[in-house]
Coordinates of C-alpha atoms and ligand atoms in Angstrom, one line a residue:
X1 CA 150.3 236.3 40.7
X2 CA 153.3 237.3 39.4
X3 CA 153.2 240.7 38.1
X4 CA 153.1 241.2 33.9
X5 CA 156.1 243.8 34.3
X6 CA 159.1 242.9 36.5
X7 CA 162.5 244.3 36.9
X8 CA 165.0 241.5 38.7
X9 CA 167.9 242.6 40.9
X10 CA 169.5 239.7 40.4
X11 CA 171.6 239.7 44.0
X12 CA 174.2 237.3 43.5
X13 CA 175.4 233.9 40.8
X14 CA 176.0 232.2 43.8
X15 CA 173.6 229.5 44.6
X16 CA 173.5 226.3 46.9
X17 CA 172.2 224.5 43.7
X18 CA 173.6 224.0 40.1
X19 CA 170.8 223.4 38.3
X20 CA 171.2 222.0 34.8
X21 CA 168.7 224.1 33.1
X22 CA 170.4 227.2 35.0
X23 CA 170.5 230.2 32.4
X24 CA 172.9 232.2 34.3
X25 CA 175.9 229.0 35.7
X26 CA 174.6 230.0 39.2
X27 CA 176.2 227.6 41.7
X28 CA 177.5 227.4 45.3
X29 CA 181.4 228.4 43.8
X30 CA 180.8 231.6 41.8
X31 CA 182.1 234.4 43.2
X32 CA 180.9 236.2 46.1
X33 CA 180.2 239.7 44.1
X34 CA 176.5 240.9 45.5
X35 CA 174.2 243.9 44.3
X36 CA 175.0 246.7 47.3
X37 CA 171.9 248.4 49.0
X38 CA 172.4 251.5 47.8
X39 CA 172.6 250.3 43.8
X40 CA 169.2 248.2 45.1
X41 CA 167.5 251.5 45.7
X42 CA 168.6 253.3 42.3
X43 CA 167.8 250.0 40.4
X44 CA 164.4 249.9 42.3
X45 CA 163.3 253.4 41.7
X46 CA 164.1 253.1 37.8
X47 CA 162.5 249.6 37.4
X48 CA 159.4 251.9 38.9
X49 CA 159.8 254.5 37.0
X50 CA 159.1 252.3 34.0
X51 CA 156.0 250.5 35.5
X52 CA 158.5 247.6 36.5
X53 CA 157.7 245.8 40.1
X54 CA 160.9 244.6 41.7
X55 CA 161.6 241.5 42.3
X56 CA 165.0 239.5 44.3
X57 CA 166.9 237.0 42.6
X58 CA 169.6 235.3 42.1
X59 CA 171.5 232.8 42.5
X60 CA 169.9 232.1 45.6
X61 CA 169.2 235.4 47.3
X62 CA 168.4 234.4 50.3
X63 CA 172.0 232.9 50.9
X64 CA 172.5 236.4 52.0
X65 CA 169.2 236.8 54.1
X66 CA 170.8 240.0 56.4
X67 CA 171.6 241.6 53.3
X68 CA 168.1 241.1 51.5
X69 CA 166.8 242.2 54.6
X70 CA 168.5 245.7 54.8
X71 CA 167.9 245.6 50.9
X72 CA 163.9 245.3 51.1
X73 CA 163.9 247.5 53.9
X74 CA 165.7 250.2 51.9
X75 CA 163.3 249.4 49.2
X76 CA 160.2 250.0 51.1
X77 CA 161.8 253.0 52.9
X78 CA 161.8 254.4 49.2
X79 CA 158.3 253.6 48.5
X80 CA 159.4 250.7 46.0
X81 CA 158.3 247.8 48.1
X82 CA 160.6 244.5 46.9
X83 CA 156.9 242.4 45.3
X84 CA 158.5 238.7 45.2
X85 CA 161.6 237.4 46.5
X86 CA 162.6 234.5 44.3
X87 CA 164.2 231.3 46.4
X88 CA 165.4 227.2 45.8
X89 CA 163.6 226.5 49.7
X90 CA 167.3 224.8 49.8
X91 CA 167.6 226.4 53.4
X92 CA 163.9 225.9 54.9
X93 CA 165.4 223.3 57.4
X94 CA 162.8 223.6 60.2
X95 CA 159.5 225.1 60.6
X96 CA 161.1 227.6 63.7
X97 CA 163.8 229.1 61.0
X98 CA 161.5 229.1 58.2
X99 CA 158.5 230.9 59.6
X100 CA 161.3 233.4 61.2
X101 CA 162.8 234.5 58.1
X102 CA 159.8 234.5 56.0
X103 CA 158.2 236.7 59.0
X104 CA 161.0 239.1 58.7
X105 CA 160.8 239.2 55.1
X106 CA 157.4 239.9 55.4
X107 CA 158.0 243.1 57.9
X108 CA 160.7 244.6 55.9
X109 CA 158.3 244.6 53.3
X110 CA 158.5 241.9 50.7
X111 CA 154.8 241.1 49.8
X112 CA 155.3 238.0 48.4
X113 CA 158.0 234.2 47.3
X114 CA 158.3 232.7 44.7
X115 CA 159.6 229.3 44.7
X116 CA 161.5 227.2 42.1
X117 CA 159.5 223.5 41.9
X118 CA 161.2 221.2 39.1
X119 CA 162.6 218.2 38.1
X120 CA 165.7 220.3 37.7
X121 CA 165.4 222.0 41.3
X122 CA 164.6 219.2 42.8
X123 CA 168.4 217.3 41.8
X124 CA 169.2 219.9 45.0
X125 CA 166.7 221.2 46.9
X126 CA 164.9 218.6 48.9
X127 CA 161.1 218.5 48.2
X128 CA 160.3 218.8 52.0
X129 CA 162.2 221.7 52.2
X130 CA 160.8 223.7 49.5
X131 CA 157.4 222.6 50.2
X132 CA 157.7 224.0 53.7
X133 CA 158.8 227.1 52.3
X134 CA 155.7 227.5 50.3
X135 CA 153.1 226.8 52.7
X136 CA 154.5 228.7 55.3
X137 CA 154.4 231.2 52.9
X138 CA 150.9 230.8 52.4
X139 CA 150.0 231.1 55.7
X140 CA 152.3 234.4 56.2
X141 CA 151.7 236.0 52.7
X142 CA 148.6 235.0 51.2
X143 CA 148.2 232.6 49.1
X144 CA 147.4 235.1 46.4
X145 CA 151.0 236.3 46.9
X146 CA 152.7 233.0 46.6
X147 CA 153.9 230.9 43.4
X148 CA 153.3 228.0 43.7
X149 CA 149.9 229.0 45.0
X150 CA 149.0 225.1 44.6
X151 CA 151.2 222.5 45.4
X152 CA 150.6 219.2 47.0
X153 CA 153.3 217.4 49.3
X154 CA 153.2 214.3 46.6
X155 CA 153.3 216.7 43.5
X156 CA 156.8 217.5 45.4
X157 CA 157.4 214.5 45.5
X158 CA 156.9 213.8 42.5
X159 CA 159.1 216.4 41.2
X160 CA 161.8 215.2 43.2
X161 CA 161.5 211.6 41.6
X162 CA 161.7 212.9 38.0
X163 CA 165.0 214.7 39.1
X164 CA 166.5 211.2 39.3
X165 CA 165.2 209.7 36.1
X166 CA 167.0 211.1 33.2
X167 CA 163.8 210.5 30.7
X168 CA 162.1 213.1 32.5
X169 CA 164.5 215.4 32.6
X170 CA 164.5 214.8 28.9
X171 CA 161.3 215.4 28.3
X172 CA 161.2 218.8 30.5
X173 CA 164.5 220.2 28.4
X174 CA 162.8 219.7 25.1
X175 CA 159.7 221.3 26.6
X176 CA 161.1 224.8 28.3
X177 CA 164.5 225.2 28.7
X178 CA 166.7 227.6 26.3
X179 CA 169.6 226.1 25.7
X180 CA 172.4 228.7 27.1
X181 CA 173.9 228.8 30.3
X182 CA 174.8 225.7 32.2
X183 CA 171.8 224.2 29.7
X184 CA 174.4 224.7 27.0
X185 CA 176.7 222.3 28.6
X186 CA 174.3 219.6 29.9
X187 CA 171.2 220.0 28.3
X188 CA 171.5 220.7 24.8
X189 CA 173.2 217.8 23.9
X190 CA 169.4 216.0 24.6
X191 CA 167.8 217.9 21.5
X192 CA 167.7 217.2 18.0
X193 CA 170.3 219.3 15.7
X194 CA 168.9 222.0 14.2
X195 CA 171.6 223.1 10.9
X196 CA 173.1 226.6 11.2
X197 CA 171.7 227.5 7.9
X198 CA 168.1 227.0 9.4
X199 CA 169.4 228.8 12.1
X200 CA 170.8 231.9 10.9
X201 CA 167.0 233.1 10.0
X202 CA 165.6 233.4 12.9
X203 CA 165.6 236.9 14.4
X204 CA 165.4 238.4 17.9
X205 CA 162.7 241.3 17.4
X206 CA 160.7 240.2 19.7
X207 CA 163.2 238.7 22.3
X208 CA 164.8 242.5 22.1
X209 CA 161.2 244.1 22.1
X210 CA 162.8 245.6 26.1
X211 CA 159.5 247.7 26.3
X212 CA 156.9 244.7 26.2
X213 CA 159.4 242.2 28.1
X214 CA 158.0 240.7 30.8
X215 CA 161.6 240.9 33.0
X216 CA 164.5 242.7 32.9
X217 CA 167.3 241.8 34.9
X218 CA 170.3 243.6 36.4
X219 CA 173.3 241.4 37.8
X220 CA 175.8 242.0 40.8
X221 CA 178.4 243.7 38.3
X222 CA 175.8 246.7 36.8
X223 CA 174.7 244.3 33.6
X224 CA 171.1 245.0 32.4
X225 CA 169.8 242.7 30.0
X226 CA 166.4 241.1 29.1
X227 CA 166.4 238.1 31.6
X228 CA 166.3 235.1 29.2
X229 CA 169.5 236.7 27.3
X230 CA 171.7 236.7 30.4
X231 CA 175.3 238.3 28.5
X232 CA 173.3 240.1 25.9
X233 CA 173.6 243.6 27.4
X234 CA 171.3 246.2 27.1
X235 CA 174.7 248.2 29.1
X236 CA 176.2 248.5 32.3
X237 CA 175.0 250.8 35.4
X238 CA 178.3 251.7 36.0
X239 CA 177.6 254.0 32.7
X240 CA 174.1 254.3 32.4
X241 CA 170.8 254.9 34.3
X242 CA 169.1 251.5 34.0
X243 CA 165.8 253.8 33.4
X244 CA 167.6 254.9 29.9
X245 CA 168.7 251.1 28.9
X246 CA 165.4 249.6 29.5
X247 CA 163.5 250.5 26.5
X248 CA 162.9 249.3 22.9
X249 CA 164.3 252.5 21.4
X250 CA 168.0 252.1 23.1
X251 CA 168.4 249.0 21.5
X252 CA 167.3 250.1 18.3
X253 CA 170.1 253.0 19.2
X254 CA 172.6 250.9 19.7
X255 CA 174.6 249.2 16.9
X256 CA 175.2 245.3 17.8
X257 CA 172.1 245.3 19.8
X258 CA 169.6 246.4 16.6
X259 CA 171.7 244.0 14.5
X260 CA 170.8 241.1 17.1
X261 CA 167.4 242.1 17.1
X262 CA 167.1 242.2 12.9
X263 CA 169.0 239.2 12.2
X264 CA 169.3 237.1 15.2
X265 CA 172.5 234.9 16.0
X266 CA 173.5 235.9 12.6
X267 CA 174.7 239.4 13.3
X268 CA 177.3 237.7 15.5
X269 CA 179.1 236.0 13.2
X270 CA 181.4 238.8 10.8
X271 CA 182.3 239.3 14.7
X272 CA 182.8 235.6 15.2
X273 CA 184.9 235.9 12.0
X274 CA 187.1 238.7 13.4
X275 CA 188.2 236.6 16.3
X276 CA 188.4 233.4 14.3
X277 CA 185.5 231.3 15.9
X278 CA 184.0 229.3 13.8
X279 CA 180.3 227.9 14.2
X280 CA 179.7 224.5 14.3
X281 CA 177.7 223.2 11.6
X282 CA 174.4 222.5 13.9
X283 CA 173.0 223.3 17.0
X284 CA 169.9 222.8 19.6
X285 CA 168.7 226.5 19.4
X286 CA 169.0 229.8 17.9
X287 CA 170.0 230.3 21.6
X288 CA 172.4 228.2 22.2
X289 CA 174.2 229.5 18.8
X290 CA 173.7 232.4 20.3
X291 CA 175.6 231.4 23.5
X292 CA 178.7 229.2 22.1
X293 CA 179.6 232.5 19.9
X294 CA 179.2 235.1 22.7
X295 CA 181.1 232.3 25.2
X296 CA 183.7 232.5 22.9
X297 CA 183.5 236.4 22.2
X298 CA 183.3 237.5 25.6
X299 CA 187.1 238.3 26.0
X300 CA 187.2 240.3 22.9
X301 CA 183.7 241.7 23.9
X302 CA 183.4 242.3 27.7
X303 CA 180.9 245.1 27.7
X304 CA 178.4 244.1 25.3
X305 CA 178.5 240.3 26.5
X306 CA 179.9 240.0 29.7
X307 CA 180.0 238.9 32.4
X308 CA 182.4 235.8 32.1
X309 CA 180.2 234.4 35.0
X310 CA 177.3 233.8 32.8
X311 CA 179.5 231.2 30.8
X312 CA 181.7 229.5 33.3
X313 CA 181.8 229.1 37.2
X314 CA 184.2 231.7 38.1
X315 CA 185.5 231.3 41.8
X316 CA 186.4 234.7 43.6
Ligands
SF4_1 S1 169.4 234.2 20.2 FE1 170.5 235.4 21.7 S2 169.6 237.5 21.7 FE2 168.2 236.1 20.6 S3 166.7 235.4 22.1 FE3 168.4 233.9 22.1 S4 169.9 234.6 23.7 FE4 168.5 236.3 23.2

């Protein structure tokens, strides 16, 4: 089970897949920035401080698997033991490298994977792969330490199929996916219009509630936000402890982060107006009005929605 509480050190964007649902553009040419040890064990000890396990992410983590290696190790050294690593099972070739890595994992202290099974996944990571990941993970963590914990070879399969067949990915964007990142781009256009005047009353109160969040997440460049509002910043590390950032009453402390959380995508537009972006008249999600304004805000705005890596594939 994954814990209720999680802080993610989200390693690196880079990935070997570019998922379409992907809420944070991660893909094999983002740049090569990565989370250092040393910033792993700061963010680890404050994620514990405020009840938070830790948990590895990226991108695709384990594209650096001698650096999440040192970085669990350091972890554990600090009595902040990494819980899950999260991985695509894009690189669990054989059963001899597999079981190796996982093994190593395992003795620097991670206690459990967590693997990515989808129709969207499964455009890039082979189902054999990934399904060898998981049951050797079974065998070498637990099942009880393991998501999936149930999978079948043909449920694999399975998922592997509906990654070619565009009515099922159809049906799994309009089921789960929020529509920012590279879901914006290629996903979004699948749902039905929603009109910005419908829009512009939704809040975020809950979405900004950081106390009762299930997962914050810290990226490669020191940005802490909740982790299904990748460029909505909580702040930066490179200013802040994350243990002061990660809690309800900093964002009602902070100015364009309460007015997000009280009016939703709304408050962004007298910024919009500023800059001269104009909405467009309708969109799939309060999220993914949310996302066109801050893509387009972002150079005016770096701090409170950067990185420019969360809306484009920026090579380094
Ligand atoms: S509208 Fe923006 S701030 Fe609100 S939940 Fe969506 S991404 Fe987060």
């Amino acid at each position: 089970m994954l814990p209720d509480h999680n802080g993610q050190i989200m390693v690196t964007y880079r990935c070997s897949a570019a998922c379409r649902h992907c809420l944070v553009m991660a893909a094999p040419g983002q740049d090569e920035a990565l989370v250092s040890v040393e910033a792993a064990v700061e963010y680890g000890l404050d994620f514990a401080a405020l009840g938070r396990a830790v948990l590895i992410a990226g991108g695709e983590a384990l594209l650096y698997s001698d650096h999440i290696l040192r970085m669990a190790g350091a972890l554990s050294a600090a009595g902040v033991p990494v819980a899950f690593v999260e991985s695509n099972g894009s690189w669990c070739t054989s059963d001899g490298l597999t079981r190796r890595r996982l093994s190593l994992l395992r003795e620097a202290g991670v206690q459990g994977m967590y693997f990515s099974v989808d129709c969207f996944h499964q455009e890039f990571a082979p189902a054999e792969r990934v399904y060898r990941g998981i049951s050797l993970s079974w065998e070498l963590f637990g099942r009880e330490n393991v998501l999936p914990s149930e999978l079948s070879p043909a449920r694999a399969l399975e998922a592997e199929r509906e990654a070619r067949d565009p009515r099922s990915r159809r049906r799994a964007a309009l089921s789960h996916v929020h529509f920012i990142g590279r879901a914006a781009v290629d996903l979004a256009p699948l749902a039905p219009p929603v009109s910005l005047a419908e829009l512009l009353t939704q809040d975020c109160a809950a979405d900004l509630d950081v106390d009762s969040l299930r997962e914050i997440q810290v990226d490669p460049y020191g940005f802490v936000r909740p982790d299904w509002c990748p460029g909505v910043n909580l702040g930066n590390t490179a200013t802040h402890r994350l243990v002061d950032l990660c809690r309800t009453e900093h964002v009602r402390q902070t100015p364009v982060l309460s007015e997000i959380a009280g009016r939703g995508p709304a408050a962004l537009l007298p910024l919009a107006e500023r800059f001269c972006i104009t909405p467009q008249p309708a969109y799939a999600s309060k999220c993914h009005l949310c996302f066109d304004l801050r893509r387009q805000l972002v150079e005016h705005m770096p701090l409170e929605f950067g990185p420019r890596q969360v809306y484009e594939v920026c090579r380094g």
